[in-house]
Coordinates of C-alpha atoms in Angstrom, one line a residue:
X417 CA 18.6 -20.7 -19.7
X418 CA 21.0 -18.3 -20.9
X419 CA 20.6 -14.2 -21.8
X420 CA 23.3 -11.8 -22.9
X421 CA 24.7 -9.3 -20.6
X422 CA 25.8 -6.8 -22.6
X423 CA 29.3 -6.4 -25.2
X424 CA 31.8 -6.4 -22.6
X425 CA 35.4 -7.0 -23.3
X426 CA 35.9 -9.4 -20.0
X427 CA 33.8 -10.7 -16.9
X428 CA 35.0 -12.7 -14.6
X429 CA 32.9 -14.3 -11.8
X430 CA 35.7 -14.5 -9.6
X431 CA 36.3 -10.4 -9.4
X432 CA 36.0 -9.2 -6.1
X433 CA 33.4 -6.3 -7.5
X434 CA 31.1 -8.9 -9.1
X435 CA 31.3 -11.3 -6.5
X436 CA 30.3 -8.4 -3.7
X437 CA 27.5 -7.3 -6.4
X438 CA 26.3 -11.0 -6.6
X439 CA 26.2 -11.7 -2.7
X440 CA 23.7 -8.7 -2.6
X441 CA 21.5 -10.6 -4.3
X442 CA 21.7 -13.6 -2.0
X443 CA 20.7 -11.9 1.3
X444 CA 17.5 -10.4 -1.1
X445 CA 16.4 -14.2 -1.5
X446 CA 15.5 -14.8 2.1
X447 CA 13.3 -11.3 2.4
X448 CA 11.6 -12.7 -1.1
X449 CA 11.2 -16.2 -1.0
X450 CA 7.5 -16.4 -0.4
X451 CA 7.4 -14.7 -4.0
X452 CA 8.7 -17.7 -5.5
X453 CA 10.7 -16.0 -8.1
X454 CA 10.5 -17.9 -11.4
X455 CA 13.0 -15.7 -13.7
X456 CA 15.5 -13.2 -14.0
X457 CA 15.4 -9.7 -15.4
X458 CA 18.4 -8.3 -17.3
X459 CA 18.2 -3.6 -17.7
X460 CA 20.6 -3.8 -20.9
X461 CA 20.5 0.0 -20.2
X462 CA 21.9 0.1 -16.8
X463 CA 23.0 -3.8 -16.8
X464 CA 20.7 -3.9 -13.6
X465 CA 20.0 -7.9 -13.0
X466 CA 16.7 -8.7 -10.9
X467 CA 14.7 -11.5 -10.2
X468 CA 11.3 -11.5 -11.1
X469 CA 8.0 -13.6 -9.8
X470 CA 5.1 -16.1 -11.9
X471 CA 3.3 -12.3 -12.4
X472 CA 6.3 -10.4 -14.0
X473 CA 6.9 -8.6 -11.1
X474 CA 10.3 -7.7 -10.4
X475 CA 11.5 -8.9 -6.6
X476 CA 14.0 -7.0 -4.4
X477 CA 16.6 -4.2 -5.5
X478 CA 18.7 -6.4 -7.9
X479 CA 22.3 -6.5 -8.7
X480 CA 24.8 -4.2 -11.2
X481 CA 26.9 -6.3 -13.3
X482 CA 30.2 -4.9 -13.4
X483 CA 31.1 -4.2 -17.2
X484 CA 33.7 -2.4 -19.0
X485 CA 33.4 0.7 -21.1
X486 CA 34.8 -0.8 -24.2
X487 CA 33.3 -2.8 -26.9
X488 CA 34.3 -7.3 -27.1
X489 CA 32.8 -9.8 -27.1
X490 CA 29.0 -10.8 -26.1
X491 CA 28.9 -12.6 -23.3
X492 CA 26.4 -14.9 -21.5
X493 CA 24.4 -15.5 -18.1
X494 CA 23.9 -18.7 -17.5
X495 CA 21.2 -19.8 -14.8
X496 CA 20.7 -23.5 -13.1
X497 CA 19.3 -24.7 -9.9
X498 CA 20.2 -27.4 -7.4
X499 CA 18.7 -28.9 -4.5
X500 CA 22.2 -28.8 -3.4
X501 CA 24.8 -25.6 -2.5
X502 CA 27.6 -27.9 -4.2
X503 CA 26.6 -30.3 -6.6
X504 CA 29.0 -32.3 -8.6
X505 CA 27.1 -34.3 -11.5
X506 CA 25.1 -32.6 -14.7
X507 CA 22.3 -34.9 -13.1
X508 CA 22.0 -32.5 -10.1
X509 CA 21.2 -29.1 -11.6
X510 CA 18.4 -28.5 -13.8
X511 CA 16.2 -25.5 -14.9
X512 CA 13.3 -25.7 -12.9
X513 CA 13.9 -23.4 -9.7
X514 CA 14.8 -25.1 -6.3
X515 CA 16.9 -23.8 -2.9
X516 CA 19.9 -23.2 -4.6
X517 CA 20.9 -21.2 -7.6
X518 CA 23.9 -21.0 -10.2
X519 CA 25.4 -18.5 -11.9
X520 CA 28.1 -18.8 -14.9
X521 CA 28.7 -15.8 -17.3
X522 CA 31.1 -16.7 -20.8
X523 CA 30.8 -16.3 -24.2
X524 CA 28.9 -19.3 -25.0
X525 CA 24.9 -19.3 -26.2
X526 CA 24.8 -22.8 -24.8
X527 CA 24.3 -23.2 -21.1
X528 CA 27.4 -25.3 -19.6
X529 CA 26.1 -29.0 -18.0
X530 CA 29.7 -28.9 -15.6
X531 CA 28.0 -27.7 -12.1
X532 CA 31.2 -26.5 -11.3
X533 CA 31.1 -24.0 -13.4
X534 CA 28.2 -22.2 -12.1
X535 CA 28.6 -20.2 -8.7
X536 CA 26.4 -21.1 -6.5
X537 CA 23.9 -18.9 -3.4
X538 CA 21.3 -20.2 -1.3
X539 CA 18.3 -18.1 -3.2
X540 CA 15.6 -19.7 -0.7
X541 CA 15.3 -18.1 2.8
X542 CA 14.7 -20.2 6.1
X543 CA 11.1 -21.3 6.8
X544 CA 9.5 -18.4 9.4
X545 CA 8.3 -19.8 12.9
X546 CA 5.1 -22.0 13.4
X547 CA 3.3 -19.2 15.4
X548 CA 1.6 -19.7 18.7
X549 CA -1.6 -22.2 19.2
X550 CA -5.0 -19.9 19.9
X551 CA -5.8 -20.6 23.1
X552 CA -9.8 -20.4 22.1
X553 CA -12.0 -19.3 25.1
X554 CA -15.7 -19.2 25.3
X555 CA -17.1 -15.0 25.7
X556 CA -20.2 -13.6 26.6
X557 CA -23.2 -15.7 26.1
X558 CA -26.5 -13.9 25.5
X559 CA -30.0 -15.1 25.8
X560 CA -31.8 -14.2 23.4
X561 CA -35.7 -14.4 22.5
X562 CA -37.5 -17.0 21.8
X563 CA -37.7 -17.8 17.9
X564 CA -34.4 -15.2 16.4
X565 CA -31.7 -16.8 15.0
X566 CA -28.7 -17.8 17.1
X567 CA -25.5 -15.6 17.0
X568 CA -21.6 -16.0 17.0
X569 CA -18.3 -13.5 16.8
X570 CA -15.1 -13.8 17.9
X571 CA -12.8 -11.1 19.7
X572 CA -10.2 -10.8 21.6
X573 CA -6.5 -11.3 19.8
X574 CA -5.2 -13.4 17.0
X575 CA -3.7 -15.6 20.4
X576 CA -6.5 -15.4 22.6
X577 CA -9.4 -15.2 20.7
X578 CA -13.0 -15.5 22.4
X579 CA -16.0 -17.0 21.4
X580 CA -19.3 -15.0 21.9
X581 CA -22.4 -16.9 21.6
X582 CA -25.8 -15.3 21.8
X583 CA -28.8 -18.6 21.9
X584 CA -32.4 -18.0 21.5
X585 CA -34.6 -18.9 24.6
X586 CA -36.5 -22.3 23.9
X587 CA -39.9 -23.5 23.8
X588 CA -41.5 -23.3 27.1
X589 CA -42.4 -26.9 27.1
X590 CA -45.8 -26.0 28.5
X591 CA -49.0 -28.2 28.1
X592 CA -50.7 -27.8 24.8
X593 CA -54.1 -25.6 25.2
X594 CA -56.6 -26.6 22.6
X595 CA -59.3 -23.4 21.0
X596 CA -62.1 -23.9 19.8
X597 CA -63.7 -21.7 17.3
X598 CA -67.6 -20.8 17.9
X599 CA -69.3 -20.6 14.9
X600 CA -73.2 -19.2 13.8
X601 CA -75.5 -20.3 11.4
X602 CA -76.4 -18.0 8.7
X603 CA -79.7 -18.5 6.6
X604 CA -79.7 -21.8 7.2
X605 CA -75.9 -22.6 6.6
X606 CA -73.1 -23.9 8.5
X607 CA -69.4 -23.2 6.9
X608 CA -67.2 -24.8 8.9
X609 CA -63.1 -23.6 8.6
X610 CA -60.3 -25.2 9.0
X611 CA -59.9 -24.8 12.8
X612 CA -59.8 -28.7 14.7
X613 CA -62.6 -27.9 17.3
X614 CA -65.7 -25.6 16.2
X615 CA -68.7 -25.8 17.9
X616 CA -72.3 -23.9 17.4
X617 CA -75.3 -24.0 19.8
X618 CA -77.8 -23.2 18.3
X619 CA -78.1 -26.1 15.6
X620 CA -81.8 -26.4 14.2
X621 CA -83.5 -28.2 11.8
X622 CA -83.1 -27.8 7.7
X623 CA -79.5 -26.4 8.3
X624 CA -76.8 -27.6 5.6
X625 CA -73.0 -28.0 6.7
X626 CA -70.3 -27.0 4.4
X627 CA -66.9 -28.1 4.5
X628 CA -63.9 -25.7 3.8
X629 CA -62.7 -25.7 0.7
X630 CA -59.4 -27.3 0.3
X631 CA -57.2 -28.8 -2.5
X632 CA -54.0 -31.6 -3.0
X633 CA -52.6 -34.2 -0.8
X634 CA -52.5 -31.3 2.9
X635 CA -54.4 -33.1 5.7
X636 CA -57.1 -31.6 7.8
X637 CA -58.8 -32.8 10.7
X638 CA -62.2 -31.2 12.0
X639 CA -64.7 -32.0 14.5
X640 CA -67.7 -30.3 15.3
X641 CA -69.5 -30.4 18.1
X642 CA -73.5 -29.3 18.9
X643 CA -76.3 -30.9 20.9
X644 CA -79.7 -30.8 20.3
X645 CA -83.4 -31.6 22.4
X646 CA -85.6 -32.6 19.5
X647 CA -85.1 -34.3 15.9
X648 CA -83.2 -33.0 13.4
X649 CA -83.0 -33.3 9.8
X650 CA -80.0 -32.3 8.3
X651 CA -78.5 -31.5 4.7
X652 CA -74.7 -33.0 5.7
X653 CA -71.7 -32.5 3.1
X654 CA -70.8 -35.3 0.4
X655 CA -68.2 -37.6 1.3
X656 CA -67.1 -41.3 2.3
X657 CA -69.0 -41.6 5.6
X658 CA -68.1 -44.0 7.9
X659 CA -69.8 -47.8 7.3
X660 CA -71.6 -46.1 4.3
X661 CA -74.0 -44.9 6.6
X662 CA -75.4 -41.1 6.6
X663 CA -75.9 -40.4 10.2
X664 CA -79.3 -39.4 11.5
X665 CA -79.9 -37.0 14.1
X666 CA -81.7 -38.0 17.4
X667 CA -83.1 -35.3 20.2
X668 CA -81.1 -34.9 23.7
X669 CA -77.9 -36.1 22.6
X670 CA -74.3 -34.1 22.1
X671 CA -72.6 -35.0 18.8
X672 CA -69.1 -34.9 17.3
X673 CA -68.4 -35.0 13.3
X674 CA -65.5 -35.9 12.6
X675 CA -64.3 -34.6 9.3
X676 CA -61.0 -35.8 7.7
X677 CA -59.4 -34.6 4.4
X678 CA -56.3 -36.7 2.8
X679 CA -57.3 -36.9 -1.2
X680 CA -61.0 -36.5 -0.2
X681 CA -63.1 -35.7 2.7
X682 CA -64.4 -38.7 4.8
X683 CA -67.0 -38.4 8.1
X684 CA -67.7 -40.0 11.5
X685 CA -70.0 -39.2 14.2
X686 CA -70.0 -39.9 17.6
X687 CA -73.4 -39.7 20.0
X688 CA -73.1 -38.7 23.3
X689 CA -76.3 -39.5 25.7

């Protein structure tokens, strides 16, 4: 890549001025190298050079090329890069930015291919330090109630952080009490809900059980439970009883239905004597 300076009558790299100016720049590179500086920016106003990163802005305080006052010739910067601070074949610089970079001003548009023509700086500072490992210690642990959500934070310092943990209490693992849900007759109806074990004492004759209403593929299991002294005649729901069989209902004996809904409701019945 190549960019005119300015009309300057002479430049030569190997001034004293310009190579101070130019060493400036160098010891910029290591405070800036995590900009990854892609270009150079060239003030033809107050000939101030700078690099400049992938977002166009400009890195570090730059360097003054030295110039004279009177009018010449126009004159060139030339920039290549190396992976090398001294390389010798056209093969070992190229354009595309790497550790080292070259500098070459004359009064040619074309960049030279001679890497000896270029002066060369180390544009890419030293890799920082690896940093500590965080030594990761567990904190307070909180118990908290039964059926919240479980919590985690972390304080302490960037190399000795701590873990803080706050679990929910678990079930108590107790034994499983069954209820049972009493339920009345009313004008001669019997609706039973959805509760497993329902039961109603004072079953008498002429009374119609209703099952709960229910839709889809949920399952449901009920049993009801009564007993009775005399014969009874009852209107029982419509569904797939078991054996085909409507039950019938006998005095001094305690009974369970057994109602189960998949697609459709099916019945059992158990005697007790």
């Amino acid at each position: 890549m190549a960019k005119e300076v300015n009309q300057i009558e002479e430049f030569n790299l190997h001034d004293t001025k310009a190579r101070e100016e130019i060493k400036k720049l160098s010891s910029q590179y290591k405070d800036i190298a995590n900009n990854q500086p892609t270009d150079l920016s060239l003030d033809s106003a107050t000939n101030l050079l700078q690099l400049v990163n992938s977002k166009g802005s400009k890195l570090g305080n730059g360097i003054t090329l030295p110039i004279s006052s009177g009018g010449g010739t126009s004159q060139y910067l030339h920039i290549k890069y190396s992976s090398t601070g001294a390389p010798q074949l056209a093969g070992q610089i190229s354009d595309t930015p790497n550790a080292y970079i070259g500098l070459c001003v004359d009064t040619n548009a074309d960049s030279p291919t001679n890497p000896k023509n270029y002066t060369w700086y180390n544009w890419k500072g030293d890799n920082g330090d690896t940093g500590a490992t965080p030594n990761l210690q567990i904190g307070t642990v909180t118990t908290l109630e039964s059926g919240s959500n479980a919590t985690a934070s972390i304080t302490g310092t960037t190399e000795n952080p701590l873990l803080n943990l706050g679990i929910p209490k678990g079930d108590t693992g107790g034994a499983i009490v069954e209820t049972w849900e009493e339920l009345t007759i009313s004008n001669t109806t019997l609706t039973l809900t959805e509760k497993k074990n329902q039961i109603v004492s004072n079953m008498v004759d002429g009374t119609e059980i209703l099952l709960p209403s229910i839709s889809g593929s949920r399952p449901l299991e009920l049993h009801l439970f009564f007993n009775i002294t005399k014969d009874l005649t009852l209107i029982l729901p419509s569904c797939k009883w078991q054996n085909g069989n409507t039950p019938t209902i006998s005095a001094n004996k305690t009974y369970e239905f057994i109602f189960t809904y998949t697609t459709e409701w099916l019945g059992g019945v158990i005697a007790y004597e």
